[in-house]
Short mmCIF file of C-alpha atoms and ligand atoms in Angstrom, two decimals:
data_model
loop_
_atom_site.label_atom_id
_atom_site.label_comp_id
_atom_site.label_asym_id
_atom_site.label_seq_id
_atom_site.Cartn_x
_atom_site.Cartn_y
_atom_site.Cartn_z
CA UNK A 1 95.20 143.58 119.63
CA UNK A 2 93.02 141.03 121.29
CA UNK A 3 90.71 138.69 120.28
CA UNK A 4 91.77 137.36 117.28
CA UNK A 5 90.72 133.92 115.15
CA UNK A 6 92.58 132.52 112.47
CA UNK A 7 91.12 129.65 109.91
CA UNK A 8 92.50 127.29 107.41
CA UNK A 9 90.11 125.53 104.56
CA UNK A 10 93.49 123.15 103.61
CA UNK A 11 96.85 123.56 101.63
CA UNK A 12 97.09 122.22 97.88
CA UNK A 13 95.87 123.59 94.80
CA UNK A 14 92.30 124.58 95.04
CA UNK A 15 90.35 124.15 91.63
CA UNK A 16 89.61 127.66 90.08
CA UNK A 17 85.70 126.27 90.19
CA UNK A 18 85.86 125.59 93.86
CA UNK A 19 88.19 128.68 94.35
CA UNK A 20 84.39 131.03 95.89
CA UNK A 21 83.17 128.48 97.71
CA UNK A 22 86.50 127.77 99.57
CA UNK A 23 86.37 131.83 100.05
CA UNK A 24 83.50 132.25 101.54
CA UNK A 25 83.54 129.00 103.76
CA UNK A 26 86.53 130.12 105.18
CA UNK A 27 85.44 133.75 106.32
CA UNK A 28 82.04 132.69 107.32
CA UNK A 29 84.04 130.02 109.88
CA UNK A 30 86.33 133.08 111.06
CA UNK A 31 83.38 135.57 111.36
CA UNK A 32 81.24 132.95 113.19
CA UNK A 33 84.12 132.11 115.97
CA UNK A 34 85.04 135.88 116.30
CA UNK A 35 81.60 136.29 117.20
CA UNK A 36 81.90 133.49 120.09
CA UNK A 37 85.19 135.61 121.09
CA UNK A 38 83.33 139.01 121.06
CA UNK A 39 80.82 137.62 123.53
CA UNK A 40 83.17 136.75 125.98
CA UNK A 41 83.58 133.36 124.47
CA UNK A 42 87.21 131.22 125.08
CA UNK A 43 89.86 130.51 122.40
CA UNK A 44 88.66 126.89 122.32
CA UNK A 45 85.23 127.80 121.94
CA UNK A 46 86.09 129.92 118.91
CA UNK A 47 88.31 127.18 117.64
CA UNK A 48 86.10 124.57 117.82
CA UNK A 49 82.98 126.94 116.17
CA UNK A 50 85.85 127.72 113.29
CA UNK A 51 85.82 124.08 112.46
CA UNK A 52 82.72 122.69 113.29
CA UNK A 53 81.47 125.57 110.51
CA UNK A 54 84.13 123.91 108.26
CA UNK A 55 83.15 120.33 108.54
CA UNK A 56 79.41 121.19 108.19
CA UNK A 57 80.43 122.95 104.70
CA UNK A 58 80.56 120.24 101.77
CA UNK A 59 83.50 122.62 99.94
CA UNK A 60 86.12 120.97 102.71
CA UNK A 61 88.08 117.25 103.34
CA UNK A 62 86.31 117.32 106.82
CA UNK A 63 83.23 116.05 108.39
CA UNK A 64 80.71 116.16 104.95
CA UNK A 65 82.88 116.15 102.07
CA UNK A 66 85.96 114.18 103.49
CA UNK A 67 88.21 112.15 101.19
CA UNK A 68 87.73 108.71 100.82
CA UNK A 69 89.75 105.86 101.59
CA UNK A 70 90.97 102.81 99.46
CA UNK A 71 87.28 101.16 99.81
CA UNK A 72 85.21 104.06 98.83
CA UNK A 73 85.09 104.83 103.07
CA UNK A 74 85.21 108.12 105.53
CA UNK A 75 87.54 107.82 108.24
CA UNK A 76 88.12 111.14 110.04
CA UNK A 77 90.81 112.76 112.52
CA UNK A 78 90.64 115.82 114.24
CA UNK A 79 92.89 117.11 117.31
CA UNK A 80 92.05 120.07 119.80
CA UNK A 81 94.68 122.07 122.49
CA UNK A 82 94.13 124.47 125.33
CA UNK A 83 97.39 126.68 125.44
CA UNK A 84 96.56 127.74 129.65
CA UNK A 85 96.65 123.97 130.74
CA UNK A 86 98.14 121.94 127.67
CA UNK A 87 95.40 119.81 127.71
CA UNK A 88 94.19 117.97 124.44
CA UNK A 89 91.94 115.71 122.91
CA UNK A 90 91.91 113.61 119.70
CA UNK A 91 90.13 111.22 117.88
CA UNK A 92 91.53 109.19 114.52
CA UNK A 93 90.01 106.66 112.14
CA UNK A 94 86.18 108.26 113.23
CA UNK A 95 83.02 107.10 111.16
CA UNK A 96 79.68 107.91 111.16
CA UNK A 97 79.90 111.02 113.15
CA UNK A 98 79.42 114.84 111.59
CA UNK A 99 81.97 116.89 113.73
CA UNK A 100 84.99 114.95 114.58
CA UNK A 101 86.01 118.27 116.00
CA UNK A 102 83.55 117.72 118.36
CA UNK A 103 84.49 114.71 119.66
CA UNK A 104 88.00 115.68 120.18
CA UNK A 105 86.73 118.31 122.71
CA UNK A 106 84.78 115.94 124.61
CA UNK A 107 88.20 113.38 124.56
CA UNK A 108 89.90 116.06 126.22
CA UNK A 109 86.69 117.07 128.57
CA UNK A 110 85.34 113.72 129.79
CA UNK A 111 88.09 111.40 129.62
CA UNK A 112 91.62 111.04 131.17
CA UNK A 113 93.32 110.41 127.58
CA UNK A 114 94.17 112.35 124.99
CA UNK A 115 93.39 110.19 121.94
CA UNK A 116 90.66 107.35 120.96
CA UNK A 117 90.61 105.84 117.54
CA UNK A 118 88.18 103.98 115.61
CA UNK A 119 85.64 101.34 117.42
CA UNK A 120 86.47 102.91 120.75
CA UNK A 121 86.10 106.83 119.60
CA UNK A 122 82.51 105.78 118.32
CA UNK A 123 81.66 104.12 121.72
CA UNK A 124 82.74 106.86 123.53
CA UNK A 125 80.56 109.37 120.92
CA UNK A 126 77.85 106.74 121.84
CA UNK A 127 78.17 107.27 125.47
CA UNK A 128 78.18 111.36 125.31
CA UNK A 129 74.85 110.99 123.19
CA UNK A 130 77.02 112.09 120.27
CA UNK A 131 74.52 111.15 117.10
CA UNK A 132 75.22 108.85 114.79
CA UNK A 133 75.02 109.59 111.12
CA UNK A 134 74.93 107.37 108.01
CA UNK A 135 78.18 107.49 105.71
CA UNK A 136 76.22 108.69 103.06
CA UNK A 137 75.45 112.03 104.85
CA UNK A 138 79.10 112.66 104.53
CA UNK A 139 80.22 111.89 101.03
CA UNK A 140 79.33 114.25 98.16
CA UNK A 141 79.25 113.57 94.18
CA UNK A 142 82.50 115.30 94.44
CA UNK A 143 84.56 113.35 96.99
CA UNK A 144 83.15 110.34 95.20
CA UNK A 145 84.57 111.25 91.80
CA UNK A 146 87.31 112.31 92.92
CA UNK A 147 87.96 108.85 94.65
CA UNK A 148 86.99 106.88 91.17
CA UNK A 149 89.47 109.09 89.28
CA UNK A 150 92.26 108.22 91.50
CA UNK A 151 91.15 104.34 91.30
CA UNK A 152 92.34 104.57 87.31
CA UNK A 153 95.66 103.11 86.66
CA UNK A 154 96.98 106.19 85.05
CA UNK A 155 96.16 108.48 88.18
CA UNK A 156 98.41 110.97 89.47
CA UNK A 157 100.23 109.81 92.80
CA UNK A 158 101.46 113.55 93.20
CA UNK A 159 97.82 115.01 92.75
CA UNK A 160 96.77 112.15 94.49
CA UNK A 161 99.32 113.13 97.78
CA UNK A 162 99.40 117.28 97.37
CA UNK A 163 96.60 117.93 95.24
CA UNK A 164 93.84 116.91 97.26
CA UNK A 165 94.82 117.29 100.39
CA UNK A 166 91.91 119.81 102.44
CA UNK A 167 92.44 119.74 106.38
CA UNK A 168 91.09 122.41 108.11
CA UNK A 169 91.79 124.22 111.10
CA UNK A 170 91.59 127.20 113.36
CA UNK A 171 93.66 129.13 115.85
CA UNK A 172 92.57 131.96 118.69
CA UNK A 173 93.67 133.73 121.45
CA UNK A 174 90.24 135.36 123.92
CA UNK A 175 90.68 138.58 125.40
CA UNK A 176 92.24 137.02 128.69
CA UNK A 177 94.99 136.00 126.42
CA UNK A 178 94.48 132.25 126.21
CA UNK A 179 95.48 130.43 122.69
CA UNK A 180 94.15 127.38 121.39
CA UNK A 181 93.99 124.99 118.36
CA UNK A 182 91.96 123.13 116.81
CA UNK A 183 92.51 120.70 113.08
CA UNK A 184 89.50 118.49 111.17
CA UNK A 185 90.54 115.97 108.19
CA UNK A 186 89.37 113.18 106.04
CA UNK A 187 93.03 112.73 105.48
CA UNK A 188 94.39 111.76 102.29
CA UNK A 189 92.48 110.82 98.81
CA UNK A 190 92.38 106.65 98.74
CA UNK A 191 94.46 106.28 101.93
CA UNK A 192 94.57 102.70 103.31
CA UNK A 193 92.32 101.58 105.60
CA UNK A 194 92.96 102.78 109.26
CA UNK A 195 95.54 105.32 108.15
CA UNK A 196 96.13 108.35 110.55
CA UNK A 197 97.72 110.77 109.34
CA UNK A 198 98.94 114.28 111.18
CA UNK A 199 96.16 115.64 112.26
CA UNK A 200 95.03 114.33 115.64
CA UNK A 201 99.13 113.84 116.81
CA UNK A 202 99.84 116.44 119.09
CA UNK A 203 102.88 118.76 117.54
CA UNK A 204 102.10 118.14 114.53
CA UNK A 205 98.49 118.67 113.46
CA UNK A 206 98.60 121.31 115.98
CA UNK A 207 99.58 122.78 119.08
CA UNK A 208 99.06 125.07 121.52
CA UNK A 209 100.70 126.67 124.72
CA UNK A 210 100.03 130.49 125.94
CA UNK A 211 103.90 130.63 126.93
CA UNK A 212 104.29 130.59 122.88
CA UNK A 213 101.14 130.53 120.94
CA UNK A 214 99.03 128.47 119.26
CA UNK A 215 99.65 126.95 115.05
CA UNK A 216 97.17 124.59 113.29
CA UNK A 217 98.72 122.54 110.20
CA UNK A 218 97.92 121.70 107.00
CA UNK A 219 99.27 119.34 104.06
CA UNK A 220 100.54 115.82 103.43
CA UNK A 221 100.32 114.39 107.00
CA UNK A 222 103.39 111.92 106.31
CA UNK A 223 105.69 114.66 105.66
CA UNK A 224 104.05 116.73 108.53
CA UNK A 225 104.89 114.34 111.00
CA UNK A 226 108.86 113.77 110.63
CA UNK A 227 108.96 117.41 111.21
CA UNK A 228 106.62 117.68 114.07
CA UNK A 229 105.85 120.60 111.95
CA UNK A 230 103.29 122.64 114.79
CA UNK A 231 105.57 122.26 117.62
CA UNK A 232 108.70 122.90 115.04
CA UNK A 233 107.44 126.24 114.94
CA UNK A 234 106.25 127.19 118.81
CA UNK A 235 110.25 126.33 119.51
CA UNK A 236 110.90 129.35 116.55
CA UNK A 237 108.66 131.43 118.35
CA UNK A 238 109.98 130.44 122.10
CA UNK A 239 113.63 131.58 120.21
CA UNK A 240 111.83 134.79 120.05
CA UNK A 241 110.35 135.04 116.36
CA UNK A 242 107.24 136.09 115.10
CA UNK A 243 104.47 134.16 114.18
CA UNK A 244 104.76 135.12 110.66
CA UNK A 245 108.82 134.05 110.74
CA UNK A 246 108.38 131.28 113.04
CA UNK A 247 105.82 129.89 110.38
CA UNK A 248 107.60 130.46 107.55
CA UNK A 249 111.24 128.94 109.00
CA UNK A 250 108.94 125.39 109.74
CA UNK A 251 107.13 125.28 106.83
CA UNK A 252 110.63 125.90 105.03
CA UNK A 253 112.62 123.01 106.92
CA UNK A 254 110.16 120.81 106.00
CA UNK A 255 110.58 121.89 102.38
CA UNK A 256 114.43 121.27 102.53
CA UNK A 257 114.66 118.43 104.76
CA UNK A 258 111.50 116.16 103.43
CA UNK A 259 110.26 117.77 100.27
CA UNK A 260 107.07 118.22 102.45
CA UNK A 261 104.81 121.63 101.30
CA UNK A 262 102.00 122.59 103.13
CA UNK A 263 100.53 125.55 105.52
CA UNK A 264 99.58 126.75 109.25
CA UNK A 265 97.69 129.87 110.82
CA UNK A 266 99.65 130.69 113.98
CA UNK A 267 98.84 133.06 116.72
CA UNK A 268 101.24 134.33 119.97
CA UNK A 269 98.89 135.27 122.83
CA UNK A 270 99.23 138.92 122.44
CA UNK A 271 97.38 138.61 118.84
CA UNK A 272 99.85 138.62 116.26
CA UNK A 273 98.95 136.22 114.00
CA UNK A 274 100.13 134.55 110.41
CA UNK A 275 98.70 132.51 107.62
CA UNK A 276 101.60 131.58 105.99
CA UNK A 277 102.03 128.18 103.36
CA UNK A 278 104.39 126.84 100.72
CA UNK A 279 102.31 124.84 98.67
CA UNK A 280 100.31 126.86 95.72
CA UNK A 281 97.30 127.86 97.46
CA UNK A 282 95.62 127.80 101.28
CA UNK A 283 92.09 129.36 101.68
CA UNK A 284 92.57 131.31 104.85
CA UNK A 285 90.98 133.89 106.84
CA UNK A 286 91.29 135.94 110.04
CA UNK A 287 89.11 138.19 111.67
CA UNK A 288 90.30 140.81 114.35
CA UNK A 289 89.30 144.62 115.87
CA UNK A 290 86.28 144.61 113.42
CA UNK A 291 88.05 143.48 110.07
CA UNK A 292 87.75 140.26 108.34
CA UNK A 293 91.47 139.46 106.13
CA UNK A 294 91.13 136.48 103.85
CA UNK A 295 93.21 135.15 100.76
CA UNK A 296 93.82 131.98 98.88
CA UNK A 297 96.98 132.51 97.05
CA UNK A 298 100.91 133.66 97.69
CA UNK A 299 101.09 137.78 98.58
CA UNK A 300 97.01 137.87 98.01
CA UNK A 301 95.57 139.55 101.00
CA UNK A 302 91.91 141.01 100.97
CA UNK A 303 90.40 142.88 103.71
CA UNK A 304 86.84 144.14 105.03
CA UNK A 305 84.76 144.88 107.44
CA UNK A 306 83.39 141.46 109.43
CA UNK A 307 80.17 141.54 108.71
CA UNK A 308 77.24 141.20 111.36
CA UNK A 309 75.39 138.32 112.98
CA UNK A 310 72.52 137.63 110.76
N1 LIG B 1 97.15 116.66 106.91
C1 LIG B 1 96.09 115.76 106.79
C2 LIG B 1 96.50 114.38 106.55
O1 LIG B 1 97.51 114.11 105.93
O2 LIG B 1 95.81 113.50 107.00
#
């Protein structure tokens, strides 16, 4: 059943116009990291090509194309996990860099911590010869109106909370059997300034462990985080349920006990893997033994044939 990759493009309603793009940038992410995994490639390579793909592409709330914050602003998190050691790295409140992802990895490489924020986090980029890019470079006409719209008085705060909500992530297990996670945000449409959300806390923006597997989140991060909703689920799986049961039991506890909706891809280090959410729509996609499966709502589930290196 091994290798296997498993990518998120974000939980939340997905706008019928931006329904392809989200598609396609999904499967191209899975299709590139199951091609790092073919070639002998680790889980947290594959994870990390998954999501650097995702924050290059404009369609996703990570690296270009992030959410804004209250002042117009991109302020990034991103988390990574290796399931043989439990080792992690994180970075919140990131500006000016492309892959957050990235960065994360390098946290968990070069340093003895698991998590820099803000001033420090861009220091550290500095040191590692991590370029520097201007804002601009990461804000499209899109993330810009959509940050104007939700400056009006009459804005939505549900759309503003659920319906633009974006976070990407990936999950893998390599053919020695080792999971890993990794999870990319802008975090949430007109947050305040120096909000973290979810994403780089480990348990809940992901988590990995090769006794259990390996689960990458999705949704609002506030909700996300009373649940510990990545770890919430390993613990299913540890009970001895699947990834697909594991996911959904989480993602429904945080429905009952918090109102929260949102999604995760989960793996268990034999393969077996789930993309599983409870808000309308998640562009997904996972690519294993040749096939490519993708989908973006409830019960849809496409397959073909991963398609070769160009
Ligand atoms: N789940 C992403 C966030 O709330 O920041």
């Amino acid at each position: 059943m091994l290798p296997v990759v498993v990518v998120h493009g974000g939980a939340g309603h997905i706008p019928k116009e931006r329904s392809e793009k989200s598609t396609m940038g999904v499967c191209s992410a899975a299709q590139a990291a199951y091609f790092v995994l073919q070639g002998g490639g680790s889980s947290m390579d594959a994870v990390v090509e998954a999501v650097t793909s995702l924050e290059n592409n404009p369609s996703f709330n990570a690296g270009c194309g992030s959410v804004l914050n209250i002042k117009g602003e991109v302020e990034m998190d991103a988390i990574v996990m290796d399931g043989k050691t439990l080792a992690s790295g994180a970075v919140s409140a990131v500006r000016n860099i492309a892959n957050p992802v990235q960065l994360a990895r390098l946290v968990m490489d070069k340093t003895s911590h698991a998590c820099l924020t803000a001033e420090g986090a861009s220091q550290f980029a500095h040191s590692m010869g991590v370029a520097e890019v201007p804002q601009e470079s990461l804000i499209t006409e899109y993330s810009r109106m959509r940050w104007r719209k939700n400056l009006a008085p009459d804005a939505n705060p549900v759309e503003s909370q659920m319906g633009k909500m974006g976070t990407v992530g990936a999950v893998a297990v390599d053919i020695e059997g080792n999971v890993a996670c990794a999870t990319s945000t802008g975090g949430m449409l007109n947050k305040m300034e120096g909000r973290v959300g979810d994403t780089p806390c480990i348990g809940s923006g992901g988590y990995a462990d090769n006794l259990s597997g390996a689960v990458s989140t999705t949704g609002h991060g506030e909700t996300i985080m009373k649940v510990t909703l990545a770890r919430l689920i390993l613990f299913h799986m540890e009970k001895g349920q699947s990834a697909e049961a594991a996911s959904d039991l989480g993602l429904a506890y945080m429905k009952s006990r918090v109102g929260g909706l949102g999604g995760v891809v989960t793996v268990d280090p034999k393969g077996n893997w789930a993309a599983r959410f409870s808000s309308k729509q998640m562009s997904w996609a996972a690519a294993q033994s040749g096939m490519l499966h993708h989908g973006l709502y409830t019960g849809e589930h496409f397959t073909q044939n991963v398609e070769e290196p160009h």
